[in-house]
mmCIF file of C-alpha atoms and ligand atoms in Angstrom:
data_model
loop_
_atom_site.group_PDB
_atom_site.id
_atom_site.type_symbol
_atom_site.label_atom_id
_atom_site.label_comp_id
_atom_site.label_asym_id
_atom_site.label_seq_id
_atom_site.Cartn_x
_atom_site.Cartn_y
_atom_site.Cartn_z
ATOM 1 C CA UNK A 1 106.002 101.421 110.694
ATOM 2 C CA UNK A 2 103.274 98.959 111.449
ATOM 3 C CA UNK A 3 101.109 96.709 109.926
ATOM 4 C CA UNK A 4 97.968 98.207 107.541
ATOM 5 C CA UNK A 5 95.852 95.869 108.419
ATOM 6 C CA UNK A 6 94.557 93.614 111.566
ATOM 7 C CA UNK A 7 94.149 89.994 109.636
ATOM 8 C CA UNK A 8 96.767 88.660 107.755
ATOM 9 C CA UNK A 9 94.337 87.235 105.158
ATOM 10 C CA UNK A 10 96.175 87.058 101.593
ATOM 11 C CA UNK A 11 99.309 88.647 99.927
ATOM 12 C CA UNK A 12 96.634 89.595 96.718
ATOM 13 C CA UNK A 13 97.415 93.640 97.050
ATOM 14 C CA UNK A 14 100.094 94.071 100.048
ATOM 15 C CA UNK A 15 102.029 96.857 99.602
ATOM 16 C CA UNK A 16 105.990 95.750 99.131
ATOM 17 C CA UNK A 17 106.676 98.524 102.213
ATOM 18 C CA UNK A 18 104.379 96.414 104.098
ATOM 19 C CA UNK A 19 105.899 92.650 103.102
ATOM 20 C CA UNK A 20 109.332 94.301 103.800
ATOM 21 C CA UNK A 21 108.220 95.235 107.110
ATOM 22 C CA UNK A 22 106.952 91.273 107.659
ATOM 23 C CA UNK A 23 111.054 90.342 106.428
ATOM 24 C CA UNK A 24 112.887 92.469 108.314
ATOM 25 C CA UNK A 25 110.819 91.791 111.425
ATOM 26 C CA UNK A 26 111.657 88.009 110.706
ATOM 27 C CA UNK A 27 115.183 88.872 110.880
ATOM 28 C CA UNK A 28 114.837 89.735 114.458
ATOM 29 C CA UNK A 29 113.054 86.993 114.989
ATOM 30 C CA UNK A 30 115.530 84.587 113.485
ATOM 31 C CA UNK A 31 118.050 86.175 115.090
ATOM 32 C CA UNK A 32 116.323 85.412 118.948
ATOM 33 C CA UNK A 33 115.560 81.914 117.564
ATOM 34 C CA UNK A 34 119.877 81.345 117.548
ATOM 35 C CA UNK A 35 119.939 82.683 121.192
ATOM 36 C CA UNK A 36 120.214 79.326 123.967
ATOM 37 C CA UNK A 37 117.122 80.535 125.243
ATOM 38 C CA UNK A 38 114.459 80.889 122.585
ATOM 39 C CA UNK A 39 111.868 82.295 124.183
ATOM 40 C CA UNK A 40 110.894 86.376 124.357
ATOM 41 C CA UNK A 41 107.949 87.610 126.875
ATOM 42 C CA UNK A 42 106.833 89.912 124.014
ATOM 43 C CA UNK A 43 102.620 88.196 124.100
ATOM 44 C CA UNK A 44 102.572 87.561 127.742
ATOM 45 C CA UNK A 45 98.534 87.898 127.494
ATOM 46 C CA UNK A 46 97.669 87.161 124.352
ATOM 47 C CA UNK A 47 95.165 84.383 124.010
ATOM 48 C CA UNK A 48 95.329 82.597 120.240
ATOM 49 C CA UNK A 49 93.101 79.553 119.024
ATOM 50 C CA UNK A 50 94.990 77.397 116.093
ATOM 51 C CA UNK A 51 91.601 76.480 114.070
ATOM 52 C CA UNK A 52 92.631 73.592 111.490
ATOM 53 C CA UNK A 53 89.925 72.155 109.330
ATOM 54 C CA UNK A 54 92.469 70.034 107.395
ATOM 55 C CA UNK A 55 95.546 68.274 107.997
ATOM 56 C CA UNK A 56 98.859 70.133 108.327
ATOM 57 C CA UNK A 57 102.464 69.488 109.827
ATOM 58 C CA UNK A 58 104.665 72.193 109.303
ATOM 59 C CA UNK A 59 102.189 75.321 109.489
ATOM 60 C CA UNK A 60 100.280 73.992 112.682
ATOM 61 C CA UNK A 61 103.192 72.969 114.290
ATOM 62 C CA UNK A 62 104.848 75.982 113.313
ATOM 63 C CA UNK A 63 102.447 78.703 114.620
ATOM 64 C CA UNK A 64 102.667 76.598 117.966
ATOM 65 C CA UNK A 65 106.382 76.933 118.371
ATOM 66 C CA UNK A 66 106.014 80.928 117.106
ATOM 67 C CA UNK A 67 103.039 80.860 119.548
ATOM 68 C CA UNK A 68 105.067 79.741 122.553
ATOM 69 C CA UNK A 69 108.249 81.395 121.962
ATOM 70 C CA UNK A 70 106.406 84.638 122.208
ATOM 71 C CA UNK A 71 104.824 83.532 125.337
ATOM 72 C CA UNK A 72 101.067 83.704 124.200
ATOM 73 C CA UNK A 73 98.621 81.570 125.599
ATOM 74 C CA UNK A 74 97.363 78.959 122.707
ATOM 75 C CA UNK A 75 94.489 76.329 122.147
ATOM 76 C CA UNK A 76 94.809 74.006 118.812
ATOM 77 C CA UNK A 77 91.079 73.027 117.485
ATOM 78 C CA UNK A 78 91.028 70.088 115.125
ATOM 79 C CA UNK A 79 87.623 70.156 113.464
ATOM 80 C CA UNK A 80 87.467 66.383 113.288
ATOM 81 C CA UNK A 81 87.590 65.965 117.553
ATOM 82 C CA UNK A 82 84.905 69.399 117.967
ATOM 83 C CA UNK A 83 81.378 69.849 117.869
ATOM 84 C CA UNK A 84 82.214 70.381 114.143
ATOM 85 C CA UNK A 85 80.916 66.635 113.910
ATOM 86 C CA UNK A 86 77.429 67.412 115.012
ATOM 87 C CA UNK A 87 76.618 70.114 112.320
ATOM 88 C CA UNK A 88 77.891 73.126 114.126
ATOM 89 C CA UNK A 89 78.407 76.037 111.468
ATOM 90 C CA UNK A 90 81.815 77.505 110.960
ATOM 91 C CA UNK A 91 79.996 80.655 111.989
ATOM 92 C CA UNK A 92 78.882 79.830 115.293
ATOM 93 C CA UNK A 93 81.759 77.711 115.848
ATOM 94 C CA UNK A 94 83.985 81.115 115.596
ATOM 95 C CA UNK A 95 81.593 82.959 117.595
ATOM 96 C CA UNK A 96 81.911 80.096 120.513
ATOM 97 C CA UNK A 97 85.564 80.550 120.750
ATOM 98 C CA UNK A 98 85.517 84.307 120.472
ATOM 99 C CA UNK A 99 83.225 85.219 123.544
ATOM 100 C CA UNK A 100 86.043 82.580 125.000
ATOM 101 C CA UNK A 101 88.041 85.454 124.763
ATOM 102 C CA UNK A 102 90.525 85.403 122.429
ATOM 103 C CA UNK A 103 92.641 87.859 120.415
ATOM 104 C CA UNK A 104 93.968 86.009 117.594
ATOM 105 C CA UNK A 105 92.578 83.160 115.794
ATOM 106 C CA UNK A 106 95.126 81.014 112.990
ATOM 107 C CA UNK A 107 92.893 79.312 110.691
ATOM 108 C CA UNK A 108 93.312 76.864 107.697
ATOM 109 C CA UNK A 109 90.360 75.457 105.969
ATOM 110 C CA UNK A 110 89.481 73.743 102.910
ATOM 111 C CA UNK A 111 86.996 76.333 101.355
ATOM 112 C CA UNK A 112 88.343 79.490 99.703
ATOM 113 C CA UNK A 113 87.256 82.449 101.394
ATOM 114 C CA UNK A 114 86.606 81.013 104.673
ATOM 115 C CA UNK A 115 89.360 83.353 106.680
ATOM 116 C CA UNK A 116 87.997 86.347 105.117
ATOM 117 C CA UNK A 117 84.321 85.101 106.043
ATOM 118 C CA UNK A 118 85.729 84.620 109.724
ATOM 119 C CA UNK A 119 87.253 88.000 109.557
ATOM 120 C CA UNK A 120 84.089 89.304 109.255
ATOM 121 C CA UNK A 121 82.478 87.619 112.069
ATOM 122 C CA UNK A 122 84.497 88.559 115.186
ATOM 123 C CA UNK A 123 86.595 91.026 116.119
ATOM 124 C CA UNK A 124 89.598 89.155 116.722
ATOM 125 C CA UNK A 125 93.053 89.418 114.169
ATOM 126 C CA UNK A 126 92.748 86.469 111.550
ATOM 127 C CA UNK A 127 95.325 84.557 110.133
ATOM 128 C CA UNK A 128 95.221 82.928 107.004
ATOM 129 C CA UNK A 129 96.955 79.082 107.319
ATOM 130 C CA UNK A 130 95.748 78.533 103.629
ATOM 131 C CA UNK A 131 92.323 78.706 102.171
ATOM 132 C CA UNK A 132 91.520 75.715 99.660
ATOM 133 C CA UNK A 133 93.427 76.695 96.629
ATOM 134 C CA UNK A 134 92.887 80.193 97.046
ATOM 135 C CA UNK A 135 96.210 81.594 99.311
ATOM 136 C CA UNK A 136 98.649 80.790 101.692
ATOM 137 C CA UNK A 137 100.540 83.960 102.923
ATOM 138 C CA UNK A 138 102.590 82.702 105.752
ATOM 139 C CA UNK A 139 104.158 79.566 103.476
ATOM 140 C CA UNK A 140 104.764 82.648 100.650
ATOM 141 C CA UNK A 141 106.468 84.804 103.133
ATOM 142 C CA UNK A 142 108.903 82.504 104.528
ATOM 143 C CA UNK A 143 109.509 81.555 101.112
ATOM 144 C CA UNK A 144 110.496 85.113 100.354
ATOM 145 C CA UNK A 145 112.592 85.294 103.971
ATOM 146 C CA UNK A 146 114.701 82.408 102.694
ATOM 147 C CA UNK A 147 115.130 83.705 99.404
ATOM 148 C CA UNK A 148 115.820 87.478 100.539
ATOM 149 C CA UNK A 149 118.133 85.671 102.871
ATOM 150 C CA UNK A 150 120.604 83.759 100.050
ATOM 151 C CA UNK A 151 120.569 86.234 97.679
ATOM 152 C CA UNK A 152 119.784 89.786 99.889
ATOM 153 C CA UNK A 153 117.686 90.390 97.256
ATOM 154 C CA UNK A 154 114.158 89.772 95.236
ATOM 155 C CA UNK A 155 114.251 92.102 93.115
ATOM 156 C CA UNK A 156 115.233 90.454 89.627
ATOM 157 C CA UNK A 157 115.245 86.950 90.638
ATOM 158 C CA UNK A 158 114.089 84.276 88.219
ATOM 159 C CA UNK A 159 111.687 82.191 90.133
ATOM 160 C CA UNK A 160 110.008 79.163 87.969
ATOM 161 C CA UNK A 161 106.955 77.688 89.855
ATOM 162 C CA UNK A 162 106.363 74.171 88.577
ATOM 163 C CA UNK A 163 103.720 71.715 89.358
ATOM 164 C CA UNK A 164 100.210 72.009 89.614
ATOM 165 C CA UNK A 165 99.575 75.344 89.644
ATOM 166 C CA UNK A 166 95.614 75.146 89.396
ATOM 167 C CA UNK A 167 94.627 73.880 93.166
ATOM 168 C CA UNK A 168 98.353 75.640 94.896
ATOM 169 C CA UNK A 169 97.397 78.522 96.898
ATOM 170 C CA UNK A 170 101.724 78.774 97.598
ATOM 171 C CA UNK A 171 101.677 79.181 94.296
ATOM 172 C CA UNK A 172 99.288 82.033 94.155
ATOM 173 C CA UNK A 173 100.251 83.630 97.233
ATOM 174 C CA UNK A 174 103.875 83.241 96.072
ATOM 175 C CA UNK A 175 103.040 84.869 92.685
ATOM 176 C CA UNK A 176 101.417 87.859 94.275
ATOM 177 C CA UNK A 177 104.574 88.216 96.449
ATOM 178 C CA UNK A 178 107.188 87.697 94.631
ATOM 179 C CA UNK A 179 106.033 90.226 91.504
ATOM 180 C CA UNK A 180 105.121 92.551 93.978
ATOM 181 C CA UNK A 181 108.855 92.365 94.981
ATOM 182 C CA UNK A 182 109.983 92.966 91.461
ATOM 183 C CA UNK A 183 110.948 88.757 90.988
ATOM 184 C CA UNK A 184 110.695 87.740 87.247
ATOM 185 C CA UNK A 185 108.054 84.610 87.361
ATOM 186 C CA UNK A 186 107.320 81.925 84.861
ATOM 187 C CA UNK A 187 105.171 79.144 85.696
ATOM 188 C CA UNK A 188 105.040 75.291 84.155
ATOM 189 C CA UNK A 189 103.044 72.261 84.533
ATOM 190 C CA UNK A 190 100.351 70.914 82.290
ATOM 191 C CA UNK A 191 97.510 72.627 81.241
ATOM 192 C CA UNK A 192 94.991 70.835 82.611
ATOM 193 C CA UNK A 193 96.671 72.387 85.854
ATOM 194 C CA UNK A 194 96.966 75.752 84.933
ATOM 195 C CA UNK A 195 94.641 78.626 85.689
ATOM 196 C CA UNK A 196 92.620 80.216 83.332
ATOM 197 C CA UNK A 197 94.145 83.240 82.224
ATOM 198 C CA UNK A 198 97.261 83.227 84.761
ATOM 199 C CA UNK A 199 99.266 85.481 82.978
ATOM 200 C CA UNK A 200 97.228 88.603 83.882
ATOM 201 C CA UNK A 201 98.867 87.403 87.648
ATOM 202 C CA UNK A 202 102.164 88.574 85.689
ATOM 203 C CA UNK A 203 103.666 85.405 85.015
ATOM 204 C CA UNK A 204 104.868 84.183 81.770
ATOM 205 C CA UNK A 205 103.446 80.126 81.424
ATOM 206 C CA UNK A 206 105.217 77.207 79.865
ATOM 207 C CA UNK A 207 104.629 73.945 79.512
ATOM 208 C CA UNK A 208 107.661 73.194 77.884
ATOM 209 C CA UNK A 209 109.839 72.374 81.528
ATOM 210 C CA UNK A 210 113.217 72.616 79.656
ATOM 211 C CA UNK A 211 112.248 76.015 78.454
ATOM 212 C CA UNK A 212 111.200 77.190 82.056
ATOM 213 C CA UNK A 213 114.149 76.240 83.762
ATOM 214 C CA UNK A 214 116.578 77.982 81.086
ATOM 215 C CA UNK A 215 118.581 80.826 83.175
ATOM 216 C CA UNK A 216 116.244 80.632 86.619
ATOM 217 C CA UNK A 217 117.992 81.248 89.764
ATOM 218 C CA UNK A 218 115.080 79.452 91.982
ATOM 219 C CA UNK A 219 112.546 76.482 91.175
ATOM 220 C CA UNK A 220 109.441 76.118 93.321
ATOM 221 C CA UNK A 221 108.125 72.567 93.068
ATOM 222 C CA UNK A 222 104.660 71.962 93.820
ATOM 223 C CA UNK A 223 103.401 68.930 95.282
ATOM 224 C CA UNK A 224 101.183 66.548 92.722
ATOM 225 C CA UNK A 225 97.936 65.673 95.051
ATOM 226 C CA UNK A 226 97.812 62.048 93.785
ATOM 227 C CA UNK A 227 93.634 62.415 93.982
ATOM 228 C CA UNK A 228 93.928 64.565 90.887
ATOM 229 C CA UNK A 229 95.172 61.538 88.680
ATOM 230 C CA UNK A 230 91.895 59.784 89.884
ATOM 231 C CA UNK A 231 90.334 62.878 88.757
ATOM 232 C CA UNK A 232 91.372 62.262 84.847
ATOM 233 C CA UNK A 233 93.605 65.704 84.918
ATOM 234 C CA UNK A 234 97.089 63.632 84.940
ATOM 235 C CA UNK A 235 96.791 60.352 82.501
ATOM 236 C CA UNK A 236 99.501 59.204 84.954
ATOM 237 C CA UNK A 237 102.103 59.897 87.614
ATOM 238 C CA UNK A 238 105.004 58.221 85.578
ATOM 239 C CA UNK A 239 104.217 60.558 82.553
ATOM 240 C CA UNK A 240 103.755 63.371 84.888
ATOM 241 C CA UNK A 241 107.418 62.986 86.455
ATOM 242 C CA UNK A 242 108.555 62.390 83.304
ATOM 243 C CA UNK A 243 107.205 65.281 81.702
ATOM 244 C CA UNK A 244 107.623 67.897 85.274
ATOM 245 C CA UNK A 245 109.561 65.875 87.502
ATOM 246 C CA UNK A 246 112.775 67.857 88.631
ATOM 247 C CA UNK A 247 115.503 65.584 88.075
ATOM 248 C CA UNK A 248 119.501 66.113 88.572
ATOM 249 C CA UNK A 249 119.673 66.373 85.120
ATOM 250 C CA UNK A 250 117.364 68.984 84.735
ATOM 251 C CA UNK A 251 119.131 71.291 86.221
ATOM 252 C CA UNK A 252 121.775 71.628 84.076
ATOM 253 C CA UNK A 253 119.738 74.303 82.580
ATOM 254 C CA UNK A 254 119.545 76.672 86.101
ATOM 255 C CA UNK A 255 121.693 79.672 86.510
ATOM 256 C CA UNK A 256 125.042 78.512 88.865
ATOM 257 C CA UNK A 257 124.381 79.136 92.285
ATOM 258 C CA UNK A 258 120.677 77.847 91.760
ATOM 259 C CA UNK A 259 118.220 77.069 94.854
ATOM 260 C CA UNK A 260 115.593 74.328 95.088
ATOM 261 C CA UNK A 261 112.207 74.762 96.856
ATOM 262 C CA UNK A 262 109.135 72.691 97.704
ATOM 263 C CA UNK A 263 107.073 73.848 100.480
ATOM 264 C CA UNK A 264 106.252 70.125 101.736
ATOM 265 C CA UNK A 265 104.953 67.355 101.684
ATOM 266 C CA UNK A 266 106.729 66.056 99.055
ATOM 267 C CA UNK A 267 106.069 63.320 96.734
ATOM 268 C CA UNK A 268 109.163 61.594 96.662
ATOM 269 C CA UNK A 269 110.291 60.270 93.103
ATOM 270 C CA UNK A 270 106.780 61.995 91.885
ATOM 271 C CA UNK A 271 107.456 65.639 90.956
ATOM 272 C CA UNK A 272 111.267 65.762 92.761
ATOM 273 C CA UNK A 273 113.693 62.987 92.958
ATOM 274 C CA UNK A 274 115.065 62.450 95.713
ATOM 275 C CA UNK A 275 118.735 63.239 94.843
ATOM 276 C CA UNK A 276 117.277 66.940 93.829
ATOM 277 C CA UNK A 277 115.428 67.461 97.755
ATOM 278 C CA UNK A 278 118.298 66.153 99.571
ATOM 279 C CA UNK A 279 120.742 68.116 97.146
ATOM 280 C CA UNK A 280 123.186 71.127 98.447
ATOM 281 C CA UNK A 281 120.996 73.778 96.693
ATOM 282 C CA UNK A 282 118.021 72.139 98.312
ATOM 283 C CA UNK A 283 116.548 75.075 101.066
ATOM 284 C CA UNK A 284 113.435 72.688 101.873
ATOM 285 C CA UNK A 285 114.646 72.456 105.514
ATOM 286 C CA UNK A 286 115.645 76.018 105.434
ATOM 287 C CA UNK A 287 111.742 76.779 104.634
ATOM 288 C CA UNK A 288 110.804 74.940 107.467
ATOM 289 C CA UNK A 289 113.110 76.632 109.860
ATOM 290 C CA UNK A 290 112.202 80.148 108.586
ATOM 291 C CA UNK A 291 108.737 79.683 109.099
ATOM 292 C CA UNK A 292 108.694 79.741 112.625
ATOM 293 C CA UNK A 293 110.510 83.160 112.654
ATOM 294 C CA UNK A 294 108.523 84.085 109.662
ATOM 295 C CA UNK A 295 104.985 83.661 111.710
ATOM 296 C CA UNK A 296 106.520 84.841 115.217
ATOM 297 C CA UNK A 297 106.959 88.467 112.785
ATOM 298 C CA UNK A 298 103.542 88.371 111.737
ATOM 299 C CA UNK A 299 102.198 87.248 115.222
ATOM 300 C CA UNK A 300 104.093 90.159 117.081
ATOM 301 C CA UNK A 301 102.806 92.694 114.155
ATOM 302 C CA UNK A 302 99.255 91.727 114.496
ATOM 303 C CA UNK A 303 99.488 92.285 117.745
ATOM 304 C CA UNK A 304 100.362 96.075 117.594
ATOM 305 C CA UNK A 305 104.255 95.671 117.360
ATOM 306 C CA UNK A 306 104.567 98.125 119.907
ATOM 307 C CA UNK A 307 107.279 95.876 122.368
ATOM 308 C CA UNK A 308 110.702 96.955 121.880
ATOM 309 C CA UNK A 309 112.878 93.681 120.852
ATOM 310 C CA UNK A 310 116.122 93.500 122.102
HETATM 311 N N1 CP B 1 103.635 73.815 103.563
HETATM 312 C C1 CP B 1 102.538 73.442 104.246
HETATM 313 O O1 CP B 1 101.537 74.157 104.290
HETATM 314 O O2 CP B 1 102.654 72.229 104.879
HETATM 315 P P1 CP B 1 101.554 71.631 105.858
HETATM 316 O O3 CP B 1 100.344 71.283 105.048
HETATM 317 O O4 CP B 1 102.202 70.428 106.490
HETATM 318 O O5 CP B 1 101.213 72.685 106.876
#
């Protein structure tokens, strides 16, 4: 089986058969990350451009590791130290690079849409690295990896997303994964950070955090962006972590054998104490590791899949 599609632009319609296909090929990969020598020949010749537009620490520096333990060939562009500076269009900025010749091009940008609009510009696979607060497939796949890989299964899981669900594209990538993988979904925060009409997504929404967490195997904490308290949709951090904040105590209420997730940065003491992220159901180190398997799969699947790994 191989991948539908050449881009890896959102998790909005994949096929489960296909986001299976992304898992178990990260199991091989995981697997040849435990080896003493973590590198595999399988892109020997493969030419990919790492095009951030924002900041990042663990997806950048993630797709380089991937990048090199497949043996591609990689350039990172930082829009801040190009000719971005001077005016140049995202358009011809893409079209520069391409007739560079390249094959693959890894892109996070601020504005929603922008990996499909590059996607439509060259002829090279795309990668979405997260698109303003539209998706983030990679982040949602590893998520499912690690999950898949505690419990060997999503199917029936209760997942509670909580945070601020209105600007996370994990949380909208996750959503479209995880329902498509038959995981039962509730999301919680306030309202001024939740989507218009999020339930048709297939999540149930609370904003009662007590009544979210009752029987959930797995909470996904979101990060609070600290701008949007400037922005009047928080009256403050200390009544947001009072109100959301995941606290020891709160999860009292979580079915046993419960798992904690936050795919980073966190706000420390904000919207998870500390206690909770360094905790032994804590997998937010897990994440981290899985996501270099997690975007060597979709690297060697975009890329025709066709090498034999042994
Ligand atoms: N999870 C995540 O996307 O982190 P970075 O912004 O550091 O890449």
């Amino acid at each position: 089986m191989e991948l539908k599609s050449k881009n890896l632009l959102g998790l909005e319609g994949m096929k489960k058969e296909q986001i299976e296909l992304i898992l178990d090929t990260t199991e091989t990969f995981k697997e040849i990350l435990m080896r003493p020598i973590r590198k595999v020949p399988t892109l020997r010749g493969v030419t990919i451009v790492n095009l951030f537009y924002e900041p990042s620490t663990r997806t950048r520096i993630s797709f380089e590791l991937a990048e090199k333990r497949l043996s591609a060939e990689l350039v990172n562009f930082s829009a801040n130290t190009s000719s971005v500076q001077k005016g140049e269009t995202l358009k011809d900025t893409v079209k520069n690079i391409e007739a560079m010749k390249i094959d693959i091009v890894v892109v996070r940008h601020p504005s929603p849409g922008a990996p499909h609009f590059i996607a439509n510009c060259v002829d090279s696979s795309v990668i979405n690295a997260g698109d303003g607060a539209h998706e983030h497939p990679t982040q949602a796949l590893l998520d499912l990896f690690t999950l898949r890989e505690k419990y060997k299964r999503l199917k029936g899981l209760k997942v509670a997303i909580v945070g601020d669900i209105l600007h996370s594209r994990v949380a909208r990538s996750n959503i479209w994964g995880l329902t498509t993988m038959g995981a039962d979904v509730c999301v919680c925060g306030p309202s001024t950070l939740m989507p218009y009409e999020i339930e048709k997504m297939g999540v149930r929404v609370y904003s009662d955090l007590d009544k979210a967490l009752d029987g959930r195997d797995v909470v996904m904490v979101l990060r609070i962006q600290l701008e949007r308290q400037r922005s009047g949709l928080l009256p403050s951090l200390r009544e947001y972590t009072n109100t959301f904040g995941i606290t020891k105590e709160r999860l009292k209420r979580l079915n046993k054998g419960f798992t904690i997730m936050h795919p980073g940065p966190l706000n420390r003491g904000v919207e998870i104490t500390p206690e909770v992220a360094d905790g032994p159901y804590s997998v937010i180190l897990d994440q981290v590791t899985n996501g270099v398997a997690t975007r060597m799969a979709i690297l060697y699947l975009l890329s025709g899949g066709e090498k034999k790994l042994e």
